[in-house]
PDB file of N, CA and C in Angstrom:
ATOM      1  N   MET A 397     101.717  99.115  98.154  1.00 49.00           N
ATOM      2  CA  MET A 397     102.313  98.266  99.154  1.00 49.00           C
ATOM      3  C   MET A 397     101.807  98.696 100.514  1.00 49.00           C
ATOM      4  N   ALA A 398     101.474  97.761 101.324  1.00 53.00           N
ATOM      5  CA  ALA A 398     100.937  98.074 102.643  1.00 53.00           C
ATOM      6  C   ALA A 398     102.036  98.615 103.555  1.00 53.00           C
ATOM      7  N   THR A 399     101.717  99.651 104.302  1.00 54.00           N
ATOM      8  CA  THR A 399     102.713 100.234 105.200  1.00 54.00           C
ATOM      9  C   THR A 399     103.067  99.291 106.327  1.00 54.00           C
ATOM     10  N   ILE A 400     102.216  98.334 106.605  1.00 61.00           N
ATOM     11  CA  ILE A 400     102.483  97.403 107.685  1.00 61.00           C
ATOM     12  C   ILE A 400     103.647  96.468 107.338  1.00 61.00           C
ATOM     13  N   SER A 401     104.027  96.395 106.066  1.00 64.00           N
ATOM     14  CA  SER A 401     105.115  95.512 105.661  1.00 64.00           C
ATOM     15  C   SER A 401     106.492  96.133 105.912  1.00 64.00           C
ATOM     16  N   PHE A 402     106.530  97.400 106.319  1.00 64.00           N
ATOM     17  CA  PHE A 402     107.799  98.061 106.580  1.00 64.00           C
ATOM     18  C   PHE A 402     108.136  98.017 108.064  1.00 64.00           C
ATOM     19  N   LYS A 403     109.425  97.856 108.368  1.00 58.00           N
ATOM     20  CA  LYS A 403     109.850  97.935 109.758  1.00 58.00           C
ATOM     21  C   LYS A 403     110.029  99.400 110.109  1.00 58.00           C
ATOM     22  N   GLU A 404     109.579  99.780 111.279  1.00 71.00           N
ATOM     23  CA  GLU A 404     109.610 101.184 111.653  1.00 71.00           C
ATOM     24  C   GLU A 404     111.018 101.687 111.948  1.00 71.00           C
ATOM     25  N   ASP A 405     111.838 100.880 112.587  1.00 77.00           N
ATOM     26  CA  ASP A 405     113.158 101.329 113.017  1.00 77.00           C
ATOM     27  C   ASP A 405     114.264 100.671 112.196  1.00 77.00           C
ATOM     28  N   LEU A 406     114.127 100.645 110.908  1.00 78.00           N
ATOM     29  CA  LEU A 406     115.118 100.030 110.039  1.00 78.00           C
ATOM     30  C   LEU A 406     116.288 100.978 109.830  1.00 78.00           C
ATOM     31  N   VAL A 407     117.495 100.503 110.106  1.00 84.00           N
ATOM     32  CA  VAL A 407     118.698 101.302 109.914  1.00 84.00           C
ATOM     33  C   VAL A 407     119.615 100.541 108.963  1.00 84.00           C
ATOM     34  N   VAL A 408     119.954 101.163 107.841  1.00 87.00           N
ATOM     35  CA  VAL A 408     120.841 100.550 106.862  1.00 87.00           C
ATOM     36  C   VAL A 408     122.222 101.159 107.049  1.00 87.00           C
ATOM     37  N   THR A 409     123.202 100.305 107.298  1.00 92.00           N
ATOM     38  CA  THR A 409     124.562 100.803 107.529  1.00 92.00           C
ATOM     39  C   THR A 409     125.528 100.436 106.409  1.00 92.00           C
ATOM     40  N   ASP A 410     125.127  99.545 105.511  1.00 93.00           N
ATOM     41  CA  ASP A 410     125.971  99.130 104.394  1.00 93.00           C
ATOM     42  C   ASP A 410     125.956 100.227 103.325  1.00 93.00           C
ATOM     43  N   VAL A 411     127.110 100.843 103.071  1.00 94.00           N
ATOM     44  CA  VAL A 411     127.203 101.965 102.140  1.00 94.00           C
ATOM     45  C   VAL A 411     126.779 101.552 100.731  1.00 94.00           C
ATOM     46  N   ARG A 412     127.160 100.356 100.289  1.00 96.00           N
ATOM     47  CA  ARG A 412     126.769  99.904  98.951  1.00 96.00           C
ATOM     48  C   ARG A 412     125.257  99.736  98.841  1.00 96.00           C
ATOM     49  N   LYS A 413     124.639  99.206  99.884  1.00 94.00           N
ATOM     50  CA  LYS A 413     123.188  99.016  99.865  1.00 94.00           C
ATOM     51  C   LYS A 413     122.479 100.371  99.882  1.00 94.00           C
ATOM     52  N   ILE A 414     123.007 101.343 100.628  1.00 91.00           N
ATOM     53  CA  ILE A 414     122.436 102.687 100.661  1.00 91.00           C
ATOM     54  C   ILE A 414     122.476 103.308  99.274  1.00 91.00           C
ATOM     55  N   LYS A 415     123.597 103.181  98.569  1.00 94.00           N
ATOM     56  CA  LYS A 415     123.720 103.733  97.225  1.00 94.00           C
ATOM     57  C   LYS A 415     122.777 103.015  96.257  1.00 94.00           C
ATOM     58  N   GLU A 416     122.646 101.701  96.425  1.00 93.00           N
ATOM     59  CA  GLU A 416     121.745 100.924  95.570  1.00 93.00           C
ATOM     60  C   GLU A 416     120.296 101.381  95.756  1.00 93.00           C
ATOM     61  N   ILE A 417     119.880 101.586  96.988  1.00 89.00           N
ATOM     62  CA  ILE A 417     118.515 102.038  97.273  1.00 89.00           C
ATOM     63  C   ILE A 417     118.292 103.438  96.725  1.00 89.00           C
ATOM     64  N   ALA A 418     119.256 104.337  96.942  1.00 90.00           N
ATOM     65  CA  ALA A 418     119.128 105.715  96.457  1.00 90.00           C
ATOM     66  C   ALA A 418     119.035 105.750  94.936  1.00 90.00           C
ATOM     67  N   THR A 419     119.834 104.947  94.249  1.00 90.00           N
ATOM     68  CA  THR A 419     119.798 104.894  92.794  1.00 90.00           C
ATOM     69  C   THR A 419     118.450 104.363  92.304  1.00 90.00           C
ATOM     70  N   ALA A 420     117.943 103.326  92.955  1.00 87.00           N
ATOM     71  CA  ALA A 420     116.659 102.755  92.550  1.00 87.00           C
ATOM     72  C   ALA A 420     115.522 103.753  92.744  1.00 87.00           C
ATOM     73  N   LEU A 421     115.575 104.538  93.802  1.00 85.00           N
ATOM     74  CA  LEU A 421     114.524 105.522  94.057  1.00 85.00           C
ATOM     75  C   LEU A 421     114.559 106.686  93.071  1.00 85.00           C
ATOM     76  N   GLN A 422     115.692 106.932  92.454  1.00 86.00           N
ATOM     77  CA  GLN A 422     115.825 108.041  91.516  1.00 86.00           C
ATOM     78  C   GLN A 422     115.466 107.652  90.088  1.00 86.00           C
ATOM     79  N   GLN A 423     115.204 106.371  89.839  1.00 82.00           N
ATOM     80  CA  GLN A 423     114.874 105.910  88.496  1.00 82.00           C
ATOM     81  C   GLN A 423     113.506 106.446  88.087  1.00 82.00           C
ATOM     82  N   PRO A 424     113.321 106.751  86.799  1.00 78.00           N
ATOM     83  CA  PRO A 424     112.000 107.210  86.340  1.00 78.00           C
ATOM     84  C   PRO A 424     110.978 106.086  86.457  1.00 78.00           C
ATOM     85  N   LYS A 425     109.717 106.478  86.495  1.00 76.00           N
ATOM     86  CA  LYS A 425     108.640 105.495  86.582  1.00 76.00           C
ATOM     87  C   LYS A 425     108.607 104.654  85.320  1.00 76.00           C
ATOM     88  N   ARG A 426     108.194 103.417  85.465  1.00 75.00           N
ATOM     89  CA  ARG A 426     108.075 102.533  84.310  1.00 75.00           C
ATOM     90  C   ARG A 426     106.851 102.933  83.505  1.00 75.00           C
ATOM     91  N   LYS A 427     107.027 103.115  82.210  1.00 76.00           N
ATOM     92  CA  LYS A 427     105.956 103.590  81.341  1.00 76.00           C
ATOM     93  C   LYS A 427     104.911 102.525  81.041  1.00 76.00           C
ATOM     94  N   GLU A 428     105.253 101.236  81.203  1.00 77.00           N
ATOM     95  CA  GLU A 428     104.277 100.200  80.879  1.00 77.00           C
ATOM     96  C   GLU A 428     103.263  99.986  82.013  1.00 77.00           C
ATOM     97  N   ILE A 429     103.458 100.653  83.138  1.00 72.00           N
ATOM     98  CA  ILE A 429     102.501 100.573  84.239  1.00 72.00           C
ATOM     99  C   ILE A 429     101.642 101.824  84.208  1.00 72.00           C
ATOM    100  N   ASN A 430     100.365 101.659  83.940  1.00 73.00           N
ATOM    101  CA  ASN A 430      99.444 102.787  83.843  1.00 73.00           C
ATOM    102  C   ASN A 430      98.252 102.555  84.755  1.00 73.00           C
ATOM    103  N   SER A 431      97.765 103.630  85.319  1.00 74.00           N
ATOM    104  CA  SER A 431      96.542 103.517  86.098  1.00 74.00           C
ATOM    105  C   SER A 431      95.360 103.516  85.139  1.00 74.00           C
ATOM    106  N   ILE A 432      94.289 102.902  85.559  1.00 80.00           N
ATOM    107  CA  ILE A 432      93.102 102.866  84.717  1.00 80.00           C
ATOM    108  C   ILE A 432      92.001 103.691  85.375  1.00 80.00           C
ATOM    109  N   GLN A 433      91.142 104.217  84.552  1.00 84.00           N
ATOM    110  CA  GLN A 433      90.015 104.989  85.042  1.00 84.00           C
ATOM    111  C   GLN A 433      88.829 104.047  85.224  1.00 84.00           C
ATOM    112  N   PRO A 434      88.131 104.152  86.342  1.00 84.00           N
ATOM    113  CA  PRO A 434      86.946 103.311  86.504  1.00 84.00           C
ATOM    114  C   PRO A 434      85.850 103.740  85.535  1.00 84.00           C
ATOM    115  N   GLN A 435      84.939 102.843  85.253  1.00 86.00           N
ATOM    116  CA  GLN A 435      83.830 103.163  84.362  1.00 86.00           C
ATOM    117  C   GLN A 435      82.959 104.238  85.003  1.00 86.00           C
ATOM    118  N   LYS A 436      82.360 105.066  84.167  1.00 89.00           N
ATOM    119  CA  LYS A 436      81.468 106.102  84.676  1.00 89.00           C
ATOM    120  C   LYS A 436      80.214 105.457  85.251  1.00 89.00           C
ATOM    121  N   LEU A 437      79.685 106.086  86.289  1.00 87.00           N
ATOM    122  CA  LEU A 437      78.461 105.587  86.900  1.00 87.00           C
ATOM    123  C   LEU A 437      77.280 105.852  85.970  1.00 87.00           C
ATOM    124  N   PRO A 438      76.285 104.990  86.001  1.00 86.00           N
ATOM    125  CA  PRO A 438      75.100 105.243  85.187  1.00 86.00           C
ATOM    126  C   PRO A 438      74.344 106.451  85.741  1.00 86.00           C
ATOM    127  N   LYS A 439      73.504 107.039  84.916  1.00 88.00           N
ATOM    128  CA  LYS A 439      72.760 108.238  85.326  1.00 88.00           C
ATOM    129  C   LYS A 439      71.843 107.970  86.500  1.00 88.00           C
ATOM    130  N   ASN A 440      71.349 106.748  86.608  1.00 85.00           N
ATOM    131  CA  ASN A 440      70.442 106.418  87.707  1.00 85.00           C
ATOM    132  C   ASN A 440      71.159 105.708  88.858  1.00 85.00           C
ATOM    133  N   ALA A 441      72.426 105.978  89.059  1.00 84.00           N
ATOM    134  CA  ALA A 441      73.214 105.313  90.092  1.00 84.00           C
ATOM    135  C   ALA A 441      72.620 105.532  91.480  1.00 84.00           C
ATOM    136  N   GLY A 442      72.159 106.753  91.738  1.00 82.00           N
ATOM    137  CA  GLY A 442      71.565 107.028  93.043  1.00 82.00           C
ATOM    138  C   GLY A 442      70.350 106.168  93.308  1.00 82.00           C
ATOM    139  N   ALA A 443      69.525 105.984  92.302  1.00 81.00           N
ATOM    140  CA  ALA A 443      68.320 105.174  92.454  1.00 81.00           C
ATOM    141  C   ALA A 443      68.662 103.696  92.638  1.00 81.00           C
ATOM    142  N   ILE A 444      69.766 103.266  92.034  1.00 80.00           N
ATOM    143  CA  ILE A 444      70.157 101.861  92.130  1.00 80.00           C
ATOM    144  C   ILE A 444      70.688 101.549  93.528  1.00 80.00           C
ATOM    145  N   TRP A 445      71.609 102.370  94.033  1.00 80.00           N
ATOM    146  CA  TRP A 445      72.285 102.059  95.285  1.00 80.00           C
ATOM    147  C   TRP A 445      71.611 102.646  96.515  1.00 80.00           C
ATOM    148  N   PHE A 446      70.830 103.662  96.352  1.00 78.00           N
ATOM    149  CA  PHE A 446      70.228 104.322  97.522  1.00 78.00           C
ATOM    150  C   PHE A 446      68.711 104.290  97.439  1.00 78.00           C
ATOM    151  N   LYS A 447      68.155 103.113  97.277  1.00 70.00           N
ATOM    152  CA  LYS A 447      66.703 102.967  97.206  1.00 70.00           C
ATOM    153  C   LYS A 447      66.120 103.287  98.583  1.00 70.00           C
ATOM    154  N   ARG A 448      65.089 104.067  98.592  1.00 65.00           N
ATOM    155  CA  ARG A 448      64.427 104.398  99.851  1.00 65.00           C
ATOM    156  C   ARG A 448      63.241 103.462 100.026  1.00 65.00           C
ATOM    157  N   SER A 449      63.196 102.867 101.169  1.00 58.00           N
ATOM    158  CA  SER A 449      62.087 101.952 101.413  1.00 58.00           C
ATOM    159  C   SER A 449      60.841 102.764 101.747  1.00 58.00           C
ATOM    160  N   GLU A 450      59.726 102.321 101.267  1.00 58.00           N
ATOM    161  CA  GLU A 450      58.456 103.016 101.504  1.00 58.00           C
ATOM    162  C   GLU A 450      57.650 102.206 102.520  1.00 58.00           C
ATOM    163  N   ASN A 451      57.882 102.468 103.793  1.00 52.00           N
ATOM    164  CA  ASN A 451      57.159 101.748 104.864  1.00 52.00           C
ATOM    165  C   ASN A 451      56.138 102.632 105.494  1.00 52.00           C
TER     166      ASN A 451
END
């Protein structure tokens, strides 16, 4: 989530809402959400992306 979407000076005064937020933050992470590993670069990656021009 982008940090720009948060208000900097947000003050929550509703006790029920504070408890709701605190409870939600204490919940364990959802197991069905997993990060993926990017594919490994090919052995000749340097030659592919960093071609040196011969002028």
